[in-house]
Amino acid sequence: MPIPGSPPDPVPERPVSPEEMRAWAALLETTAIVQHAADRRLRTAVGMPAAQFEILARIFEGPKEGLRMTEIADRLVVSPSGLTYQVTRLVERGLLERGTSAEDERVVLARITDAGRSVVAQGVPQYVDVVTTMLLDHLTSNDLTTLADILEGVRGQLRSAPLRPRRSGASRSTKRR
Amino acid sequence: MPIPGSPPDPVPERPVSPEEMRAWAALLETTAIVQHAADRRLRTAVGMPAAQFEILARIFEGPKEGLRMTEIADRLVVSPSGLTYQVTRLVERGLLERGTSAEDERVVLARITDAGRSVVAQGVPQYVDVVTTMLLDHLTSNDLTTLADILEGVRGQLRSAPLRPRRSGASRSTKRR
DNA sequence: CGCATGTGTTTCACATTCGAAACACCTTCG
DNA sequence: CGAAGGTGTTTCGAATGTGAAACACATGCG
């Protein structure tokens, strides 16, 4: 609990336009709705939460040797401990195998099994259907390109600046077509 | 657990372009990163998770009588039970009060207290700073408008079609400026 | 070599989340 | 009126997610 009387810890003031808040609010709400829907769909379709399915899918796409725990956690934006939990679930179901890296004994590689591949094959159409129906179908291909460009640009910046981004750089932005 | 041997439950096939997947993946990852950062910031700044702060902020913005539980849950895309949990936390801290609606005795109204208003006042700059620095600063005002338009359009559609959207309507889309 | 330090992962305790069932009040209709 | 069915909220039990501490291996340096 923060001390109630402590100094308000000032922050670089910067007026935010309503336009900006609209954008952020819409972003949050839209992704939340679609994610929830995808989660429910996957639970009934392949009997696992979206969180687990996404892990499986990432490893499926990756190299045959498997992926490092840390890499997966970074990509999916979950804590290391949270990832351990889900991977353990998936191993219990025989969809993943744990292995240790040859070069670095500390590293755990998560490798997908045939059963795992089968689940991914079953789930992907379901997942895609939800995202397509709820989101993609409502966008023009122009919208899509714009979205992808904008967000990938931002994501790139964020990857390199985890928590407290540099104060330096000014707004670099995506060009509109 | 779904029966392993049951029919794969076919889904309307529809090829998805890599462009579309790029857009969705970027959307997911970007919002997740920013949300996590905002959460950490709020925890240290005002001693509560972003989930709680957002509830408080919504009620702050709303009418003086307070907001119905259901309304808040819908807006923030959380389950009713999840909302009850968080509101209880906030009431314990004296930041919210529960009241019953005069017209409908079933309805619970969550009303903000002065202490609650004070917390919102403290937290908003922090929250805004994170979203601004990590996301908004990287976008042009043109990008912002586009994003808001696109996503608000989609959100509107989703609001009316909670889980399984109608198969009817075709892609209506946002015009680019 | 042998410790001090760093990195990758898991364990542990606890906070949060959800769905299903329970409750409470409203509304409709016989 | 009074039971039947709806809607709004909470309770309950179980699954998930997190940070801090514990572990285990790696690396650098005296």
Tab-separated table of C-alpha atoms (C1' of nucleotides) in Angstrom:
chain	number	residue	atom	x	y	z
A	1	MET	CA	0.000	0.000	0.000
A	2	PRO	CA	1.526	3.351	-1.045
A	3	ILE	CA	1.782	5.936	1.678
A	4	PRO	CA	-1.294	8.154	1.228
A	5	GLY	CA	0.524	11.337	2.121
A	6	SER	CA	3.583	10.758	-0.042
A	7	PRO	CA	4.429	13.224	-2.824
A	8	PRO	CA	2.280	12.641	-5.937
A	9	ASP	CA	5.337	11.578	-7.938
A	10	PRO	CA	4.916	14.038	-10.794
A	11	VAL	CA	4.873	12.885	-14.358
A	12	PRO	CA	5.716	14.717	-17.584
A	13	GLU	CA	2.442	16.497	-18.221
A	14	ARG	CA	1.208	16.313	-21.758
A	15	PRO	CA	-2.340	17.004	-22.797
A	16	VAL	CA	-4.044	14.062	-24.400
A	17	SER	CA	-6.629	14.666	-27.040
A	18	PRO	CA	-10.014	12.993	-26.865
A	19	GLU	CA	-9.116	11.481	-30.193
A	20	GLU	CA	-6.214	9.722	-28.551
A	21	MET	CA	-8.322	8.404	-25.741
A	22	ARG	CA	-10.933	7.206	-28.183
A	23	ALA	CA	-8.298	5.279	-30.048
A	24	TRP	CA	-6.847	3.672	-26.955
A	25	ALA	CA	-10.213	2.783	-25.473
A	26	ALA	CA	-11.416	1.253	-28.709
A	27	LEU	CA	-8.193	-0.694	-29.040
A	28	LEU	CA	-8.519	-2.128	-25.557
A	29	GLU	CA	-12.140	-3.026	-25.785
A	30	THR	CA	-12.036	-4.528	-29.239
A	31	THR	CA	-9.111	-6.814	-28.563
A	32	ALA	CA	-10.604	-7.845	-25.249
A	33	ILE	CA	-13.889	-8.837	-26.826
A	34	VAL	CA	-12.291	-10.840	-29.602
A	35	GLN	CA	-9.839	-12.511	-27.261
A	36	HIS	CA	-12.599	-13.605	-24.918
A	37	ALA	CA	-14.585	-15.000	-27.794
A	38	ALA	CA	-11.566	-16.895	-29.108
A	39	ASP	CA	-10.933	-18.270	-25.655
A	40	ARG	CA	-14.457	-19.595	-25.297
A	41	ARG	CA	-14.333	-21.104	-28.755
A	42	LEU	CA	-11.061	-22.901	-28.135
A	43	ARG	CA	-12.228	-24.226	-24.803
A	44	THR	CA	-15.125	-25.987	-26.421
A	45	ALA	CA	-13.315	-26.916	-29.634
A	46	VAL	CA	-10.047	-28.307	-28.306
A	47	GLY	CA	-10.603	-28.186	-24.573
A	48	MET	CA	-7.976	-25.662	-23.644
A	49	PRO	CA	-7.824	-21.958	-22.904
A	50	ALA	CA	-6.527	-19.616	-25.579
A	51	ALA	CA	-3.431	-19.010	-23.484
A	52	GLN	CA	-2.446	-22.656	-23.818
A	53	PHE	CA	-3.380	-22.855	-27.441
A	54	GLU	CA	-1.269	-19.873	-28.320
A	55	ILE	CA	1.731	-21.414	-26.658
A	56	LEU	CA	1.190	-24.592	-28.617
A	57	ALA	CA	0.761	-22.691	-31.859
A	58	ARG	CA	3.941	-20.677	-31.356
A	59	ILE	CA	5.974	-23.769	-30.729
A	60	PHE	CA	4.331	-25.411	-33.719
A	61	GLU	CA	5.501	-22.591	-35.945
A	62	GLY	CA	8.995	-22.568	-34.503
A	63	PRO	CA	12.034	-24.738	-35.250
A	64	LYS	CA	11.926	-28.504	-34.763
A	65	GLU	CA	14.206	-28.424	-31.721
A	66	GLY	CA	11.581	-26.416	-29.894
A	67	LEU	CA	11.579	-22.981	-28.301
A	68	ARG	CA	13.157	-21.620	-25.135
A	69	MET	CA	10.796	-20.833	-22.304
A	70	THR	CA	11.972	-17.249	-22.167
A	71	GLU	CA	11.383	-16.658	-25.844
A	72	ILE	CA	7.834	-17.890	-25.616
A	73	ALA	CA	7.127	-15.847	-22.527
A	74	ASP	CA	8.401	-12.689	-24.196
A	75	ARG	CA	6.347	-13.204	-27.318
A	76	LEU	CA	3.142	-13.990	-25.529
A	77	VAL	CA	3.680	-11.353	-22.868
A	78	VAL	CA	3.242	-13.614	-19.861
A	79	SER	CA	5.425	-14.041	-16.810
A	80	PRO	CA	7.971	-16.860	-16.749
A	81	SER	CA	6.127	-18.537	-13.924
A	82	GLY	CA	2.852	-18.321	-15.760
A	83	LEU	CA	4.443	-19.951	-18.749
A	84	THR	CA	5.862	-22.772	-16.656
A	85	TYR	CA	2.376	-23.427	-15.369
A	86	GLN	CA	0.788	-23.684	-18.796
A	87	VAL	CA	3.607	-25.672	-20.336
A	88	THR	CA	3.309	-28.137	-17.494
A	89	ARG	CA	-0.381	-28.525	-18.315
A	90	LEU	CA	0.461	-29.133	-21.951
A	91	VAL	CA	3.154	-31.655	-21.118
A	92	GLU	CA	0.704	-33.524	-18.895
A	93	ARG	CA	-1.597	-33.827	-21.871
A	94	GLY	CA	1.226	-35.131	-23.995
A	95	LEU	CA	1.097	-32.207	-26.400
A	96	LEU	CA	4.555	-30.908	-25.537
A	97	GLU	CA	7.868	-32.342	-24.389
A	98	ARG	CA	10.495	-30.619	-22.336
A	99	GLY	CA	14.127	-30.913	-23.317
A	100	THR	CA	17.320	-29.203	-22.362
A	101	SER	CA	19.468	-27.292	-24.768
A	102	ALA	CA	22.798	-28.877	-25.635
A	103	GLU	CA	24.776	-25.633	-25.497
A	104	ASP	CA	23.274	-24.275	-22.298
A	105	GLU	CA	22.087	-26.699	-19.674
A	106	ARG	CA	19.934	-24.064	-18.011
A	107	VAL	CA	17.768	-23.581	-21.023
A	108	VAL	CA	14.580	-25.577	-21.342
A	109	LEU	CA	13.295	-26.238	-24.827
A	110	ALA	CA	9.616	-26.938	-25.313
A	111	ARG	CA	9.060	-29.245	-28.263
A	112	ILE	CA	5.713	-30.129	-29.807
A	113	THR	CA	4.585	-33.754	-30.147
A	114	ASP	CA	2.497	-35.324	-32.887
A	115	ALA	CA	-0.512	-35.134	-30.614
A	116	GLY	CA	0.245	-31.471	-30.148
A	117	ARG	CA	0.467	-30.879	-33.879
A	118	SER	CA	-2.893	-32.537	-34.269
A	119	VAL	CA	-4.460	-30.220	-31.719
A	120	VAL	CA	-3.037	-27.189	-33.457
A	121	ALA	CA	-4.463	-28.443	-36.744
A	122	GLN	CA	-7.872	-28.769	-35.117
A	123	GLY	CA	-7.788	-25.466	-33.322
A	124	VAL	CA	-6.389	-23.092	-35.894
A	125	PRO	CA	-9.500	-23.030	-38.089
A	126	GLN	CA	-11.617	-22.333	-35.032
A	127	TYR	CA	-9.384	-19.576	-33.846
A	128	VAL	CA	-9.131	-18.054	-37.291
A	129	ASP	CA	-12.875	-18.228	-37.689
A	130	VAL	CA	-13.470	-16.162	-34.590
A	131	VAL	CA	-10.922	-13.519	-35.449
A	132	THR	CA	-12.099	-13.407	-39.026
A	133	THR	CA	-15.772	-13.163	-38.274
A	134	MET	CA	-15.478	-10.722	-35.435
A	135	LEU	CA	-12.691	-8.515	-36.646
A	136	LEU	CA	-11.108	-9.096	-40.021
A	137	ASP	CA	-14.345	-9.268	-41.990
A	138	HIS	CA	-15.197	-5.766	-40.819
A	139	LEU	CA	-12.049	-4.269	-42.254
A	140	THR	CA	-11.061	-3.403	-45.780
A	141	SER	CA	-7.711	-4.655	-46.967
A	142	ASN	CA	-6.611	-1.065	-46.795
A	143	ASP	CA	-7.632	-0.873	-43.148
A	144	LEU	CA	-5.704	-4.028	-42.499
A	145	THR	CA	-2.511	-2.836	-44.044
A	146	THR	CA	-2.740	0.399	-42.135
A	147	LEU	CA	-3.364	-1.356	-38.856
A	148	ALA	CA	-0.537	-3.779	-39.351
A	149	ASP	CA	1.882	-1.063	-40.361
A	150	ILE	CA	1.027	1.182	-37.465
A	151	LEU	CA	1.059	-1.476	-34.818
A	152	GLU	CA	4.092	-3.359	-36.008
A	153	GLY	CA	5.978	-0.115	-35.982
A	154	VAL	CA	4.997	0.534	-32.410
A	155	ARG	CA	5.648	-3.006	-31.337
A	156	GLY	CA	9.141	-2.834	-32.724
A	157	GLN	CA	9.854	0.196	-30.586
A	158	LEU	CA	8.393	-1.409	-27.494
A	159	ARG	CA	10.379	-4.598	-27.844
A	160	SER	CA	13.574	-2.645	-27.369
A	161	ALA	CA	12.218	-0.549	-24.506
A	162	PRO	CA	10.456	-2.920	-22.076
A	163	LEU	CA	9.227	-0.730	-19.246
A	164	ARG	CA	10.427	2.842	-19.112
A	165	PRO	CA	11.042	3.932	-22.698
A	166	ARG	CA	13.647	6.534	-23.578
A	167	ARG	CA	12.505	10.121	-23.262
A	168	SER	CA	14.548	11.051	-26.309
A	169	GLY	CA	12.975	9.952	-29.578
A	170	ALA	CA	10.125	11.912	-31.054
A	171	SER	CA	7.144	10.477	-32.861
A	172	ARG	CA	8.182	8.361	-35.732
A	173	SER	CA	5.213	7.225	-37.635
A	174	THR	CA	3.750	5.050	-40.280
A	175	LYS	CA	3.027	6.561	-43.639
A	176	ARG	CA	-0.451	6.295	-44.982
A	177	ARG	CA	-0.974	4.964	-48.482
B	1	MET	CA	-12.554	-32.244	-21.887
B	2	PRO	CA	-13.882	-32.710	-25.445
B	3	ILE	CA	-14.047	-36.266	-26.682
B	4	PRO	CA	-10.819	-36.832	-28.656
B	5	GLY	CA	-12.478	-38.900	-31.347
B	6	SER	CA	-15.428	-36.593	-31.939
B	7	PRO	CA	-15.973	-35.003	-35.367
B	8	PRO	CA	-13.686	-31.994	-35.922
B	9	ASP	CA	-16.664	-29.643	-35.889
B	10	PRO	CA	-16.061	-28.003	-39.259
B	11	VAL	CA	-15.894	-24.272	-39.597
B	12	PRO	CA	-16.590	-22.004	-42.574
B	13	GLU	CA	-13.252	-22.186	-44.333
B	14	ARG	CA	-11.870	-18.897	-45.470
B	15	PRO	CA	-8.257	-18.280	-46.343
B	16	VAL	CA	-6.598	-15.669	-44.191
B	17	SER	CA	-3.913	-13.527	-45.687
B	18	PRO	CA	-0.576	-13.107	-43.951
B	19	GLU	CA	-1.425	-9.430	-43.868
B	20	GLU	CA	-4.422	-10.210	-41.730
B	21	MET	CA	-2.458	-12.341	-39.354
B	22	ARG	CA	0.213	-9.691	-39.081
B	23	ALA	CA	-2.405	-7.153	-38.126
B	24	TRP	CA	-4.002	-9.357	-35.505
B	25	ALA	CA	-0.721	-10.469	-33.982
B	26	ALA	CA	0.552	-6.913	-33.754
B	27	LEU	CA	-2.707	-5.788	-32.226
B	28	LEU	CA	-2.567	-8.440	-29.544
B	29	GLU	CA	1.040	-7.991	-28.631
B	30	THR	CA	1.026	-4.222	-28.611
B	31	THR	CA	-1.982	-3.872	-26.388
B	32	ALA	CA	-0.681	-6.567	-24.055
B	33	ILE	CA	2.664	-4.828	-23.624
B	34	VAL	CA	1.139	-1.439	-22.950
B	35	GLN	CA	-1.470	-2.858	-20.610
B	36	HIS	CA	1.137	-4.674	-18.547
B	37	ALA	CA	3.241	-1.556	-18.316
B	38	ALA	CA	0.247	0.496	-17.214
B	39	ASP	CA	-0.594	-2.133	-14.638
B	40	ARG	CA	2.868	-2.074	-13.105
B	41	ARG	CA	2.880	1.688	-13.082
B	42	LEU	CA	-0.451	1.947	-11.322
B	43	ARG	CA	0.502	-0.657	-8.767
B	44	THR	CA	3.432	1.417	-7.633
B	45	ALA	CA	1.775	4.813	-8.108
B	46	VAL	CA	-1.604	4.243	-6.473
B	47	GLY	CA	-1.234	0.734	-5.096
B	48	MET	CA	-3.851	-0.992	-7.192
B	49	PRO	CA	-3.954	-3.106	-10.340
B	50	ALA	CA	-5.030	-1.482	-13.575
B	51	ALA	CA	-8.219	-3.528	-13.473
B	52	GLN	CA	-9.283	-1.767	-10.297
B	53	PHE	CA	-8.153	1.616	-11.457
B	54	GLU	CA	-10.124	1.357	-14.656
B	55	ILE	CA	-13.258	0.540	-12.737
B	56	LEU	CA	-12.704	3.541	-10.530
B	57	ALA	CA	-12.032	5.782	-13.503
B	58	ARG	CA	-15.172	4.678	-15.324
B	59	ILE	CA	-17.321	5.372	-12.331
B	60	PHE	CA	-15.575	8.688	-11.886
B	61	GLU	CA	-16.541	9.705	-15.401
B	62	GLY	CA	-20.113	8.509	-15.014
B	63	PRO	CA	-23.159	10.164	-13.461
B	64	LYS	CA	-23.166	11.168	-9.796
B	65	GLU	CA	-25.610	8.435	-8.806
B	66	GLY	CA	-23.027	5.867	-9.840
B	67	LEU	CA	-23.025	3.073	-12.387
B	68	ARG	CA	-24.737	-0.283	-12.523
B	69	MET	CA	-22.534	-3.315	-12.046
B	70	THR	CA	-23.625	-4.762	-15.356
B	71	GLU	CA	-22.803	-1.618	-17.280
B	72	ILE	CA	-19.313	-1.507	-15.891
B	73	ALA	CA	-18.716	-5.188	-16.548
B	74	ASP	CA	-19.811	-4.818	-20.155
B	75	ARG	CA	-17.616	-1.832	-20.800
B	76	LEU	CA	-14.531	-3.306	-19.235
B	77	VAL	CA	-15.159	-6.756	-20.657
B	78	VAL	CA	-14.987	-8.667	-17.395
B	79	SER	CA	-17.349	-11.237	-15.948
B	80	PRO	CA	-19.956	-10.089	-13.433
B	81	SER	CA	-18.306	-12.133	-10.710
B	82	GLY	CA	-14.933	-10.671	-11.486
B	83	LEU	CA	-16.367	-7.224	-11.187
B	84	THR	CA	-17.993	-7.986	-7.847
B	85	TYR	CA	-14.610	-9.066	-6.560
B	86	GLN	CA	-12.832	-5.875	-7.583
B	87	VAL	CA	-15.603	-3.566	-6.477
B	88	THR	CA	-15.540	-5.246	-3.087
B	89	ARG	CA	-11.812	-4.497	-2.867
B	90	LEU	CA	-12.465	-0.864	-3.750
B	91	VAL	CA	-15.272	-0.559	-1.237
B	92	GLU	CA	-12.994	-1.991	1.446
B	93	ARG	CA	-10.542	0.788	0.699
B	94	GLY	CA	-13.273	3.352	0.952
B	95	LEU	CA	-12.933	4.447	-2.657
B	96	LEU	CA	-16.384	3.275	-3.696
B	97	GLU	CA	-19.793	2.897	-2.088
B	98	ARG	CA	-22.497	0.472	-3.014
B	99	GLY	CA	-26.069	1.633	-3.303
B	100	THR	CA	-29.281	0.226	-4.668
B	101	SER	CA	-31.210	1.794	-7.445
B	102	ALA	CA	-34.517	3.364	-6.447
B	103	GLU	CA	-36.410	2.106	-9.501
B	104	ASP	CA	-35.081	-1.430	-9.502
B	105	GLU	CA	-34.122	-3.004	-6.199
B	106	ARG	CA	-31.993	-5.638	-7.891
B	107	VAL	CA	-29.625	-3.124	-9.374
B	108	VAL	CA	-26.496	-2.206	-7.480
B	109	LEU	CA	-25.011	1.197	-8.148
B	110	ALA	CA	-21.335	1.762	-7.502
B	111	ARG	CA	-20.686	5.355	-6.478
B	112	ILE	CA	-17.288	6.973	-6.086
B	113	THR	CA	-16.248	8.623	-2.833
B	114	ASP	CA	-14.060	11.669	-2.336
B	115	ALA	CA	-11.168	9.385	-1.501
B	116	GLY	CA	-11.846	7.574	-4.743
B	117	ARG	CA	-11.862	10.800	-6.713
B	118	SER	CA	-8.533	11.663	-5.199
B	119	VAL	CA	-7.026	8.357	-6.270
B	120	VAL	CA	-8.285	8.856	-9.808
B	121	ALA	CA	-6.731	12.297	-9.842
B	122	GLN	CA	-3.413	10.794	-8.772
B	123	GLY	CA	-3.504	7.855	-11.120
B	124	VAL	CA	-4.721	9.353	-14.370
B	125	PRO	CA	-1.510	11.240	-15.146
B	126	GLN	CA	0.467	8.065	-14.508
B	127	TYR	CA	-1.762	5.980	-16.680
B	128	VAL	CA	-1.821	8.562	-19.421
B	129	ASP	CA	1.933	8.877	-19.284
B	130	VAL	CA	2.419	5.184	-19.955
B	131	VAL	CA	-0.041	5.022	-22.809
B	132	THR	CA	1.292	8.244	-24.261
B	133	THR	CA	4.941	7.348	-24.067
B	134	MET	CA	4.580	3.789	-25.210
B	135	LEU	CA	1.891	4.131	-27.822
B	136	LEU	CA	0.434	7.519	-28.646
B	137	ASP	CA	3.749	9.298	-29.137
B	138	HIS	CA	4.598	6.850	-31.883
B	139	LEU	CA	1.544	7.701	-33.923
B	140	THR	CA	0.701	10.658	-36.099
B	141	SER	CA	-2.616	12.320	-35.536
B	142	ASN	CA	-3.643	10.813	-38.813
B	143	ASP	CA	-2.761	7.341	-37.550
B	144	LEU	CA	-4.794	8.023	-34.460
B	145	THR	CA	-7.881	9.061	-36.270
B	146	THR	CA	-7.656	6.041	-38.504
B	147	LEU	CA	-7.185	3.680	-35.608
B	148	ALA	CA	-10.051	5.152	-33.674
B	149	ASP	CA	-12.356	5.084	-36.667
B	150	ILE	CA	-11.544	1.533	-37.600
B	151	LEU	CA	-11.741	0.119	-34.129
B	152	GLU	CA	-14.775	2.014	-32.983
B	153	GLY	CA	-16.565	0.789	-36.054
B	154	VAL	CA	-15.713	-2.779	-35.237
B	155	ARG	CA	-16.525	-2.369	-31.589
B	156	GLY	CA	-19.937	-1.075	-32.465
B	157	GLN	CA	-20.657	-4.196	-34.452
B	158	LEU	CA	-19.376	-6.465	-31.709
B	159	ARG	CA	-21.440	-4.809	-29.012
B	160	SER	CA	-24.608	-5.860	-30.767
B	161	ALA	CA	-23.338	-9.381	-31.482
B	162	PRO	CA	-21.806	-10.693	-28.236
B	163	LEU	CA	-20.558	-14.139	-29.124
B	164	ARG	CA	-21.636	-15.583	-32.414
B	165	PRO	CA	-22.110	-12.692	-34.815
B	166	ARG	CA	-24.717	-12.838	-37.545
B	167	ARG	CA	-23.602	-14.489	-40.759
B	168	SER	CA	-25.542	-11.929	-42.760
B	169	GLY	CA	-23.854	-8.554	-42.953
B	170	ALA	CA	-20.849	-8.107	-45.213
B	171	SER	CA	-17.806	-6.064	-44.463
B	172	ARG	CA	-18.696	-2.511	-43.742
B	173	SER	CA	-15.658	-0.464	-43.364
B	174	THR	CA	-14.151	2.792	-42.337
B	175	LYS	CA	-13.256	5.292	-44.981
B	176	ARG	CA	-9.712	6.522	-45.104
B	177	ARG	CA	-9.095	10.254	-45.230
C	1	DC	C1'	40.729	-23.909	-9.644
C	2	DG	C1'	36.920	-21.714	-6.729
C	3	DC	C1'	34.105	-18.229	-5.479
C	4	DA	C1'	31.070	-14.063	-6.874
C	5	DT	C1'	27.798	-12.814	-10.029
C	6	DG	C1'	24.497	-13.385	-13.836
C	7	DT	C1'	20.912	-15.801	-16.444
C	8	DG	C1'	17.076	-19.359	-17.187
C	9	DT	C1'	13.565	-21.866	-14.980
C	10	DT	C1'	10.717	-23.543	-11.355
C	11	DT	C1'	8.508	-23.424	-6.738
C	12	DC	C1'	5.672	-21.188	-3.536
C	13	DA	C1'	2.145	-18.257	-1.624
C	14	DC	C1'	-1.256	-15.428	-2.839
C	15	DA	C1'	-4.280	-12.301	-5.893
C	16	DT	C1'	-7.334	-12.395	-9.596
C	17	DT	C1'	-10.482	-14.472	-12.917
C	18	DC	C1'	-14.169	-17.182	-14.494
C	19	DG	C1'	-18.541	-20.189	-14.795
C	20	DA	C1'	-22.179	-22.310	-12.458
C	21	DA	C1'	-25.279	-22.177	-8.873
C	22	DA	C1'	-27.644	-19.547	-5.464
C	23	DC	C1'	-30.281	-15.346	-4.367
C	24	DA	C1'	-33.213	-11.491	-4.742
C	25	DC	C1'	-36.255	-8.782	-7.036
C	26	DC	C1'	-39.147	-7.844	-11.244
C	27	DT	C1'	-42.765	-8.997	-14.653
C	28	DT	C1'	-46.137	-11.524	-16.943
C	29	DC	C1'	-49.958	-14.138	-17.274
C	30	DG	C1'	-53.595	-17.413	-15.640
D	1	DC	C1'	-53.170	-12.675	-6.143
D	2	DG	C1'	-49.445	-16.150	-7.054
D	3	DA	C1'	-46.646	-19.232	-9.620
D	4	DA	C1'	-43.286	-19.254	-13.749
D	5	DG	C1'	-39.834	-17.316	-15.955
D	6	DG	C1'	-36.368	-13.089	-16.452
D	7	DT	C1'	-32.789	-10.220	-15.081
D	8	DG	C1'	-29.071	-8.293	-11.837
D	9	DT	C1'	-25.761	-9.530	-8.449
D	10	DT	C1'	-23.150	-12.319	-5.357
D	11	DT	C1'	-21.185	-16.686	-3.600
D	12	DC	C1'	-18.429	-20.617	-4.274
D	13	DG	C1'	-14.939	-23.660	-6.081
D	14	DA	C1'	-11.491	-24.260	-9.247
D	15	DA	C1'	-8.182	-22.568	-12.795
D	16	DT	C1'	-4.925	-19.148	-13.969
D	17	DG	C1'	-1.499	-15.408	-13.383
D	18	DT	C1'	2.026	-12.943	-10.759
D	19	DG	C1'	6.390	-11.637	-8.031
D	20	DA	C1'	9.805	-13.137	-4.863
D	21	DA	C1'	12.694	-16.643	-3.469
D	22	DA	C1'	14.910	-20.912	-4.495
D	23	DC	C1'	17.612	-23.633	-7.759
D	24	DA	C1'	20.764	-24.869	-11.303
D	25	DC	C1'	23.952	-24.008	-14.600
D	26	DA	C1'	27.232	-20.402	-16.833
D	27	DT	C1'	30.821	-17.061	-16.801
D	28	DG	C1'	34.402	-14.040	-15.282
D	29	DC	C1'	38.129	-13.109	-12.507
D	30	DG	C1'	41.479	-13.389	-8.532
